[in-house]
Coordinates of C-alpha atoms in Angstrom, one line a residue:
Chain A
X1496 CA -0.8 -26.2 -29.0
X1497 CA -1.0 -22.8 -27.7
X1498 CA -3.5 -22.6 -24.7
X1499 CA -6.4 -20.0 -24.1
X1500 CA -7.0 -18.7 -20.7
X1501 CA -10.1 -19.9 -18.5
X1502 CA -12.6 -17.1 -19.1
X1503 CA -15.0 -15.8 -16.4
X1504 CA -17.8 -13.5 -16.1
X1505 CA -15.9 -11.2 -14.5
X1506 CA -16.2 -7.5 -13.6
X1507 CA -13.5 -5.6 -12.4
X1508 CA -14.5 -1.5 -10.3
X1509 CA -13.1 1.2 -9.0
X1510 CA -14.3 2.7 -5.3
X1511 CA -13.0 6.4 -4.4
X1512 CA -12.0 7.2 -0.9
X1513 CA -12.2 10.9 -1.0
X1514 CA -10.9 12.7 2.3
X1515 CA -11.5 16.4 2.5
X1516 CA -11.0 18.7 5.5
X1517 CA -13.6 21.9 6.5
X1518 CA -13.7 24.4 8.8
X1519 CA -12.2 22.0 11.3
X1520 CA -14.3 18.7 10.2
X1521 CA -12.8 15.8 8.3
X1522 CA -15.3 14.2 5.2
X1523 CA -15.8 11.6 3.0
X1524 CA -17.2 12.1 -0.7
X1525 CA -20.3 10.1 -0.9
X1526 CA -23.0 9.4 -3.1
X1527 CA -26.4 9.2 -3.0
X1528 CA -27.3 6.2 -5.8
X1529 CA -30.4 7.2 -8.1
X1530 CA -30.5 3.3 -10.0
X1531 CA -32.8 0.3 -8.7
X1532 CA -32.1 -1.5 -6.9
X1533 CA -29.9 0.8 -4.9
X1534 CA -32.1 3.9 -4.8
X1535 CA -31.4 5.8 -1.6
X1536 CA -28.3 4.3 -0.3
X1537 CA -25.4 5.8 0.2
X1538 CA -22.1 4.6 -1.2
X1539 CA -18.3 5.5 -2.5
X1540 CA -18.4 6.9 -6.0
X1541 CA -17.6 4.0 -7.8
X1542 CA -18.2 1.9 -10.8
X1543 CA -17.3 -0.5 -13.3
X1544 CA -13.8 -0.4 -15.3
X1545 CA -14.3 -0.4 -19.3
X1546 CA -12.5 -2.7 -21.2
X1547 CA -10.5 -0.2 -22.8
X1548 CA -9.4 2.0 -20.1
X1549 CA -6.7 1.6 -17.3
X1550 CA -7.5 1.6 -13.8
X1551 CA -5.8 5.0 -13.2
X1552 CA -8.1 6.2 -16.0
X1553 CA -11.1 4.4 -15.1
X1554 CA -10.9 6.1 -11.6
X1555 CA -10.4 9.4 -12.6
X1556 CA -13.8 9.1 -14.9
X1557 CA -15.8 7.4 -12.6
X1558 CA -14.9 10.1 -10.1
X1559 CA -15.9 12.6 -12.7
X1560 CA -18.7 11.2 -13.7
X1561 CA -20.4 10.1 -10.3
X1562 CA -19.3 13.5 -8.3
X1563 CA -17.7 16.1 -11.0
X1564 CA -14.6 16.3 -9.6
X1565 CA -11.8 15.5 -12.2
X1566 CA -7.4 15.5 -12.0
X1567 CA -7.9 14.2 -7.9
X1568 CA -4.3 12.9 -7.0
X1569 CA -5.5 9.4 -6.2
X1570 CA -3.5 6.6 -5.5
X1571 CA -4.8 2.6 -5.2
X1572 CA -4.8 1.2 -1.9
X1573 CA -6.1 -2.1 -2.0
X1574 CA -8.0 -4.1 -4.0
X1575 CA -11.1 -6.0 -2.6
X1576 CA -12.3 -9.5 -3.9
X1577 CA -14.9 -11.1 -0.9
X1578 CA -16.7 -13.8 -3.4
X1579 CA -20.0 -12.4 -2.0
X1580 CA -19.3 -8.7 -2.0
X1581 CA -21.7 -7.6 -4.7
X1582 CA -25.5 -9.2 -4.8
X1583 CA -25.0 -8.2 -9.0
X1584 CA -22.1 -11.0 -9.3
X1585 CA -18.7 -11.5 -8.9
X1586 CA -17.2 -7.7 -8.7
X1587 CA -13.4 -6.8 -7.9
X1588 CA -12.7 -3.5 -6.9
X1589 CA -10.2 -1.6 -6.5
X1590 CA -9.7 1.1 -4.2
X1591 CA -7.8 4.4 -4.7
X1592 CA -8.0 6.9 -2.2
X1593 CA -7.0 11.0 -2.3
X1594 CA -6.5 13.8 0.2
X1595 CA -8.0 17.0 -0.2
X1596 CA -8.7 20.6 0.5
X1597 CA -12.0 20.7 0.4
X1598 CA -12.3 24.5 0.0
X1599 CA -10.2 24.3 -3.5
X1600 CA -12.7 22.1 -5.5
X1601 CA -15.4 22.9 -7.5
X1602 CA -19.2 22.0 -6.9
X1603 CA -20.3 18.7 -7.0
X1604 CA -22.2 17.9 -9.9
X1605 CA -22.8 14.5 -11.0
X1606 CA -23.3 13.6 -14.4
X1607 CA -24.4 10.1 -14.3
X1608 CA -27.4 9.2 -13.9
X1609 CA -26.3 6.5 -11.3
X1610 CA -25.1 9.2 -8.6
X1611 CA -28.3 11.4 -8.1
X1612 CA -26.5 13.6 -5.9
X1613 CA -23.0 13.9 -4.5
X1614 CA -21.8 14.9 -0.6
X1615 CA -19.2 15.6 1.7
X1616 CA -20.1 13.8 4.9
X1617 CA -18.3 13.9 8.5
X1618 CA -16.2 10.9 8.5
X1619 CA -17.2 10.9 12.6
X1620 CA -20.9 10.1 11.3
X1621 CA -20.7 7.6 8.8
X1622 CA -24.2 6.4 7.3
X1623 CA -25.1 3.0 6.6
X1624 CA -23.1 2.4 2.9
X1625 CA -23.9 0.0 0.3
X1626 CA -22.6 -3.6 0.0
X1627 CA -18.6 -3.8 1.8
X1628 CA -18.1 0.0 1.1
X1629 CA -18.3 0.6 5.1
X1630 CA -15.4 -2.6 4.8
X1631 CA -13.8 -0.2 2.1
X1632 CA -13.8 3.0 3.8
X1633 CA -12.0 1.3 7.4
X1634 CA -9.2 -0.4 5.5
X1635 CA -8.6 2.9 3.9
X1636 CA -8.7 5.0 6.5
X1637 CA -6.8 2.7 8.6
X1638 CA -3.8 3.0 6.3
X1639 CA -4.1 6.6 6.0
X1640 CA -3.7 6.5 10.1
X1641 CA -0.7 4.2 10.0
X1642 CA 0.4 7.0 7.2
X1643 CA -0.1 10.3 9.1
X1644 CA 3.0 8.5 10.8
X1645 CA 5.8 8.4 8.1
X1646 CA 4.4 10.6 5.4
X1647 CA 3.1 14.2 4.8
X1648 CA -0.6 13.6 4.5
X1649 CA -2.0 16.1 7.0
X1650 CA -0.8 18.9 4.8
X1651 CA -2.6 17.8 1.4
X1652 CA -6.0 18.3 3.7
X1653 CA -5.4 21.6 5.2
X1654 CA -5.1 24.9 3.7
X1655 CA -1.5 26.2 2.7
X1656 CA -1.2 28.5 5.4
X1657 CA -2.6 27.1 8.6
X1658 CA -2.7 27.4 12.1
X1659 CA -1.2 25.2 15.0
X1660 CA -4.8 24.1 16.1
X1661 CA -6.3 23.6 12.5
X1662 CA -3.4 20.9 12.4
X1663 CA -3.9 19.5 15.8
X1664 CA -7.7 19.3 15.2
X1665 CA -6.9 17.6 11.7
X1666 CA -4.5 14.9 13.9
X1667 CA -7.1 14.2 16.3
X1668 CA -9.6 13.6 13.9
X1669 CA -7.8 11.0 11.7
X1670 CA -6.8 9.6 15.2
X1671 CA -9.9 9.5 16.7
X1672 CA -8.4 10.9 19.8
X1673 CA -8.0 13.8 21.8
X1674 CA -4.3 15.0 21.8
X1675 CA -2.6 17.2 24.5
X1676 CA -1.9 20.9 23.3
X1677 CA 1.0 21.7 24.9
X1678 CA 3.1 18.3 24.0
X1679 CA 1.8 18.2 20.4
X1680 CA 2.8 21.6 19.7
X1681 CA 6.3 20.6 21.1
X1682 CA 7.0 18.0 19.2
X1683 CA 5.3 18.9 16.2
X1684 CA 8.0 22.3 16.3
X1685 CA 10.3 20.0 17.3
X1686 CA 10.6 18.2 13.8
X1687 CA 11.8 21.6 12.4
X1688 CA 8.7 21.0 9.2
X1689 CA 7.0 23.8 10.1
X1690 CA 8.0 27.3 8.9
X1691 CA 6.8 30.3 10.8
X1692 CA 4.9 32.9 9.1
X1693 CA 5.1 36.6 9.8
X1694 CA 1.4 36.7 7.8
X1695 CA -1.0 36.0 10.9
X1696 CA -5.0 34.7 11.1
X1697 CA -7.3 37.0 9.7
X1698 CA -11.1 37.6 10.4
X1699 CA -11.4 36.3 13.9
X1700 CA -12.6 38.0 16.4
X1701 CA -10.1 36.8 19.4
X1702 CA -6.4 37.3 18.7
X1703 CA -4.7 35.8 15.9
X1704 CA -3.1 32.8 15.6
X1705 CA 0.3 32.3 14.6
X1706 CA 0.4 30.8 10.4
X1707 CA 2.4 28.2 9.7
X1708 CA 3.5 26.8 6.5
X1709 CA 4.6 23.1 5.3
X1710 CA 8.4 22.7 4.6
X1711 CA 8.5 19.2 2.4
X1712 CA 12.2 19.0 1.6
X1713 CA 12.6 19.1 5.7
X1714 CA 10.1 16.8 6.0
X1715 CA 11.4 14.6 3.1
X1716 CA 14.7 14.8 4.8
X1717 CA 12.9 13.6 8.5
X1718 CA 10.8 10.8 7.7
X1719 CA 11.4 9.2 4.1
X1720 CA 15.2 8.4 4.8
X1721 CA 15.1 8.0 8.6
X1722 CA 17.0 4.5 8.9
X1723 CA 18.6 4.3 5.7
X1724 CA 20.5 8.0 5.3
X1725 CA 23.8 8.2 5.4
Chain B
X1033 CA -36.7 -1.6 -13.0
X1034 CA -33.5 -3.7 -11.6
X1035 CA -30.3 -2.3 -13.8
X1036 CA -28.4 -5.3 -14.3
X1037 CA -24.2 -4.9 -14.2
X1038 CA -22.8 -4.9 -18.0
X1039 CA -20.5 -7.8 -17.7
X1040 CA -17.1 -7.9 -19.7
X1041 CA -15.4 -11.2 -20.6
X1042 CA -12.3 -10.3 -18.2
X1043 CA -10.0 -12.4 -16.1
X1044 CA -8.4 -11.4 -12.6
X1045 CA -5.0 -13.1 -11.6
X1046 CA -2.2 -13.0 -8.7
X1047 CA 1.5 -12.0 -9.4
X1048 CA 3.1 -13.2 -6.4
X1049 CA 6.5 -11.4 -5.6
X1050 CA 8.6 -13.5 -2.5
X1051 CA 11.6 -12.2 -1.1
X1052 CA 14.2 -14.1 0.2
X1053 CA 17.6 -13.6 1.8
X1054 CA 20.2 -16.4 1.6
X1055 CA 23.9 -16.9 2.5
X1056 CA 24.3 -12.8 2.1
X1057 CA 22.1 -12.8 -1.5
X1058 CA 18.8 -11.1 -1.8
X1059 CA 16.6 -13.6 -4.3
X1060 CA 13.1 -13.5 -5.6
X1061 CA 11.2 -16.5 -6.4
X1062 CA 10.8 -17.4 -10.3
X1063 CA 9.2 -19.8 -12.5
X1064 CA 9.6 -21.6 -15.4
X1065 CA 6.9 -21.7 -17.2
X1066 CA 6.3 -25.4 -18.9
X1067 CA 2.9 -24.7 -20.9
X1068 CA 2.8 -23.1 -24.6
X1069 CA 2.8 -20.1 -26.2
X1070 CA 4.8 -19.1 -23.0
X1071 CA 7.4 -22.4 -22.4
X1072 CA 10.7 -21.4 -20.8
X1073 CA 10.0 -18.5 -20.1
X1074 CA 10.6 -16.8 -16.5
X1075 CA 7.6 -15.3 -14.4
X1076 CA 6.5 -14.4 -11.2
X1077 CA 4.1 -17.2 -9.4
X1078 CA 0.8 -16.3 -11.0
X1079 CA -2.2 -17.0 -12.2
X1080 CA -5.9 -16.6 -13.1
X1081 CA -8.5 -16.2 -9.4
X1082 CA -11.4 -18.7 -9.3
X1083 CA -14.6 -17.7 -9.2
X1084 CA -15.5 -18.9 -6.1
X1085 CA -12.5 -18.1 -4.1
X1086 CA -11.1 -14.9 -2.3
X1087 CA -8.5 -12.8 -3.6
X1088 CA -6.0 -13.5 -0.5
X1089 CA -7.0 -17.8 -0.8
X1090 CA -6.0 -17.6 -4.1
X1091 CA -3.0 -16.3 -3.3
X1092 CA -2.6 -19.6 -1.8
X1093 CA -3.6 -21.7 -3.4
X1094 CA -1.3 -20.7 -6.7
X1095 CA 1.5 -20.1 -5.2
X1096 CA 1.4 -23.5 -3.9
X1097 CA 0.8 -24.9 -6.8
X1098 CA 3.3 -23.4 -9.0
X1099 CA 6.3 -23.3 -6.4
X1100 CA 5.0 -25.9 -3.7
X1101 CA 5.8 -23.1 -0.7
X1102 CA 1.8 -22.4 1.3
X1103 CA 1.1 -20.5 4.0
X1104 CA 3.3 -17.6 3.8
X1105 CA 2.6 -14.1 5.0
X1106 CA 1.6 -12.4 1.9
X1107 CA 0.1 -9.1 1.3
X1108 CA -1.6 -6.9 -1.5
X1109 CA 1.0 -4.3 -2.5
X1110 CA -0.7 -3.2 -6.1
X1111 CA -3.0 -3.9 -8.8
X1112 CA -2.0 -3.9 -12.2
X1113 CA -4.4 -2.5 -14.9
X1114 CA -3.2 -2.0 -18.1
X1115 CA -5.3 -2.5 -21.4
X1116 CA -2.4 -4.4 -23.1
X1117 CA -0.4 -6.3 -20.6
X1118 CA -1.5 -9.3 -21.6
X1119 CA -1.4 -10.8 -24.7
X1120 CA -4.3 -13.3 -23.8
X1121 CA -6.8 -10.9 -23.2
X1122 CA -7.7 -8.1 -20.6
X1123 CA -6.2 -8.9 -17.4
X1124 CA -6.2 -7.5 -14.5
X1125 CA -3.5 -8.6 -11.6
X1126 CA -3.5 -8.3 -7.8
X1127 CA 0.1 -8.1 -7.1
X1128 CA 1.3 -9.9 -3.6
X1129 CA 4.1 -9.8 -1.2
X1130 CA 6.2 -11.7 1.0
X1131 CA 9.3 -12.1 2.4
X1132 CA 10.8 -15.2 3.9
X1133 CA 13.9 -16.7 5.4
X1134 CA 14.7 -19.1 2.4
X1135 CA 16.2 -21.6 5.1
X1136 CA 13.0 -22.0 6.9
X1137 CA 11.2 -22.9 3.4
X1138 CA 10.8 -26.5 1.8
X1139 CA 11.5 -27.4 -1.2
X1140 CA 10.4 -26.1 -4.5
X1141 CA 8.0 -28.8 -5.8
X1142 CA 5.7 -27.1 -8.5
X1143 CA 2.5 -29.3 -8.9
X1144 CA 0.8 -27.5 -11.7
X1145 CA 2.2 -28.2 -15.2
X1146 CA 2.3 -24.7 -15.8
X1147 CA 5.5 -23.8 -13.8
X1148 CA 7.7 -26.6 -15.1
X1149 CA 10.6 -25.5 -11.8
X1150 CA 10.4 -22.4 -9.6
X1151 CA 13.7 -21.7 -8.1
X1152 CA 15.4 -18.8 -5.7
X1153 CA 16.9 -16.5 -8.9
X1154 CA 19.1 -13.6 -7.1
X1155 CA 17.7 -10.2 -7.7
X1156 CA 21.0 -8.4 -8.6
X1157 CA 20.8 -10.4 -11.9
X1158 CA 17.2 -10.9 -12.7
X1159 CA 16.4 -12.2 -16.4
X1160 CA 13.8 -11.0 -19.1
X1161 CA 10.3 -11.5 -17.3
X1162 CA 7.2 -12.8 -19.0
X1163 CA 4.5 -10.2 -19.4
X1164 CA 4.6 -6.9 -17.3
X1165 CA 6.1 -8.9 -14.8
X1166 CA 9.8 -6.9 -14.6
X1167 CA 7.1 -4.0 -13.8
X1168 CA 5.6 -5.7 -11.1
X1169 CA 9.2 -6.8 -9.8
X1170 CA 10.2 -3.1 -10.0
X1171 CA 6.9 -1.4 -8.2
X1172 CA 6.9 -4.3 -5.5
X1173 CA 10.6 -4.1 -5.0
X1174 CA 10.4 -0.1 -4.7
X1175 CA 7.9 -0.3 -2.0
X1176 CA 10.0 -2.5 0.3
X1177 CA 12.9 -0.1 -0.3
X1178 CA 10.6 3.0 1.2
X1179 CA 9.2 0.0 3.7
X1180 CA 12.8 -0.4 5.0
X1181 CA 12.7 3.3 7.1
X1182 CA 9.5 2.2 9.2
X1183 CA 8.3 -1.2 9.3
X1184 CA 10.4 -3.7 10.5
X1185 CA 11.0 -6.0 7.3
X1186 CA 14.3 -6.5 7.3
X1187 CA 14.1 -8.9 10.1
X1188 CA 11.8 -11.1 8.0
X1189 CA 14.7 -12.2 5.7
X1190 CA 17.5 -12.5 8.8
X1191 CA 17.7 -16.1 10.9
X1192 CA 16.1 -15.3 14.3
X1193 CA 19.8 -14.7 15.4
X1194 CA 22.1 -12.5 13.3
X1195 CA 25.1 -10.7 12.6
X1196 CA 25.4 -7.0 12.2
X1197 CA 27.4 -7.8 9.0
X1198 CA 24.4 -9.6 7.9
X1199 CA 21.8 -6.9 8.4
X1200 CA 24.3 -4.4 6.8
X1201 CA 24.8 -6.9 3.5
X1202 CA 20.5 -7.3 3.6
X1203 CA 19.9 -3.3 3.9
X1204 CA 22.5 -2.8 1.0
X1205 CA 21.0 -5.2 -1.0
X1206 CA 17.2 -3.5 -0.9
X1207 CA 18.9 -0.1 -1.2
X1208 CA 21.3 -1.4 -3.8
X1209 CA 24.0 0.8 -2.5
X1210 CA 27.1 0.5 -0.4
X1211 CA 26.5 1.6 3.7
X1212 CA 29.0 3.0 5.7
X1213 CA 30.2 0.1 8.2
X1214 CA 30.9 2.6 11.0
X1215 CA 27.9 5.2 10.2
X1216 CA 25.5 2.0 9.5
X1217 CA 26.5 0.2 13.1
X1218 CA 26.0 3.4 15.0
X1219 CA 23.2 4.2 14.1
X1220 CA 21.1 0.4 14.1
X1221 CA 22.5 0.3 17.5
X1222 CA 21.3 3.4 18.9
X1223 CA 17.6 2.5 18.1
X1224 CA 17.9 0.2 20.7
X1225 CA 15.8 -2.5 19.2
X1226 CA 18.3 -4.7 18.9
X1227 CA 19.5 -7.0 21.7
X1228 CA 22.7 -8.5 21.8
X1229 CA 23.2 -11.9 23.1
X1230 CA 25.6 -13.8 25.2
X1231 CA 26.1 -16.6 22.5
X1232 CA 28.8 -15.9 19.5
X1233 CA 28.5 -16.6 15.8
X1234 CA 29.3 -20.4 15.0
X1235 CA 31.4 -22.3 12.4
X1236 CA 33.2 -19.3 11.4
X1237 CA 37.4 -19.8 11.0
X1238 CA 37.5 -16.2 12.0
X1239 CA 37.1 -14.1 14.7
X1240 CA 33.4 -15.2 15.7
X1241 CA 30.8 -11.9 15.4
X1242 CA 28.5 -10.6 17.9
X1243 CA 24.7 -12.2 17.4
X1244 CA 22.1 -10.1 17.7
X1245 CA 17.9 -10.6 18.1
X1246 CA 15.6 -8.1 17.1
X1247 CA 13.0 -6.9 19.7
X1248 CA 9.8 -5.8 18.0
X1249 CA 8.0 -4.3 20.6
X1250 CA 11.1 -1.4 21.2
X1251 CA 10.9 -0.8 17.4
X1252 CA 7.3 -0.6 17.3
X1253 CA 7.2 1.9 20.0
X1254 CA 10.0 4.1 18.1
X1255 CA 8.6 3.8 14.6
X1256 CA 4.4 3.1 14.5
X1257 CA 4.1 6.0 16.5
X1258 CA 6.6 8.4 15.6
X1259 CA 4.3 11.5 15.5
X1260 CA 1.3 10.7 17.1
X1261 CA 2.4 9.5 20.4
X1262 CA 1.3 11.4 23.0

């Protein structure tokens, strides 16, 4: 006799950690919720999966749906499932996360009723978030910390031309810590990543900064095969 | 007006995916499932979450039920989403990690009729999986491969006190390619996180090997903090 799995009243969601980097500050895409009994609060742009749609797909609608932003390269980071974590019931969510240039996207524009508004929000400043989203946002950004370390994030947040101190301000901010000029700039040439540009800062009034742009295959080469290359 | 949550009839479960290294073989951890439509065939430790338990406690609790190993060091690696990948309905699967020194594990004692044996299968040779479950073998078993260059998880599957032959055989294993003795040797050692020790490798007819301890806190300080040390 074939047997038929135990079936719960379960609900499965998605929660978007949306990093984005501008003029030197590093944000989070938040929502403000327009639904009772969440009015007001702030929270991740995230909702319930549908039963015919795969996380992966589910994330990318919810995203566009809650903040207008569509085709995010977002990845899963963990998946969160506290028994109390939602007052609605028993909710798993899953949480996917994406890195990006703030200054390349589009205007937020919600469509769903449930997001009355979307923002980009200093990351230093965080407001009070709804249910374990403040949970959902550290775990993330802990692992993107522990990921500045062995993979190129830093360069999906910054333009593709940059200068030396954009990138040093977009370390310390991820950090949370104030890094010395002179030995990050060492090390970071050091690494042999960075390609000079000939093309310097424009529109500043002191002098212009040296450009700098990302060289992946180097870094490829660096980091991803550092103890098992040949 | 309260909006309540629309509420699907859908299931969570584990996959649990545990690594072990023994006499030279990598292995993962299989079992044979004893209950119908799905008898005899192989699977990962898994099953359906309670309601009222925690993702990570039933973890746990299944894979103690369905293998008779508890309290071992596993973590989230992936969830697993698909519409279709299972035939019983729509379920969604928190994929777990660990991995283990087989030697320092009990016995495989299944409790729950479900697994009818769990045994050490070596990963070289892995059979037809039940489900999606090859997937989950090859996305879990990718990530410790690109694990390997910074975290320190080969020294989870070595005895305390090892040989360099054996840490060779263990990193060709996960990379499923053949290392340079001379090239591999050189390099491991110049890390400096491993310590060599006065005592010799035992019981051996030939030439007894060097034994070797890893020190954590020398490859912490050379791989966590790679580029944002000060």
């Amino acid at each position: 006799m074939e047997e038929k799995l135990p079936v719960f009243e379960s609900i499965f969601s998605i929660d978007c950690l949306i990093f984005g980097f501008e003029a030197g500050v590093l944000k989070i895409l938040l929502i403000e919720r327009g639904d009772e009994p969440f009015k007001d609060w702030f929270a991740l742009p995230g909702y319930i999966v549908k039963q015919d749609e795969s996380l992966d797909d589910a994330a990318d609608r919810i995203l566009y749906e809650l903040t207008g932003l569509r085709d995010l390269p977002m990845k899963q980071f963990h998946t969160f499932g506290e028994v109390n974590r939602h007052p609605q019931g028993r909710v798993i969510t899953v949480g996917y996360y994406a890195l990006i240039r703030v200054n390349s996207q589009k205007e937020l524009r919600p469509t769903a009723h449930l997001a009355r508004k979307a923002i980009w929000h200093p990351v230093s400043d965080l407001p009070k978030l709804a249910f374990d989203h403040t949970d959902i946002f550290n775990k993330g950004f802990a692992k993107i910390r522990r990921r500045l370390n062995h993979q190129p994030i830093a360069f999906d947040l910054l333009p593709e031309k940059f200068t030396l101190t954009q990138l040093q301000g977009l370390y310390e901010a991820i950090l949370d810590k104030k890094l010395d000029k002179r030995n990050f700039r060492k090390k970071m040439l050091s690494y042999g990543f960075l390609k000079e540009l000939v093309e310097k800062q424009k529109g500043v009034s002191y002098r212009a900064a040296k450009l700098y742009k990302f060289d992946k295959r180097k870094y490829a080469k660096i980091f991803q095969n550092e103890l098992t290359a040949e």
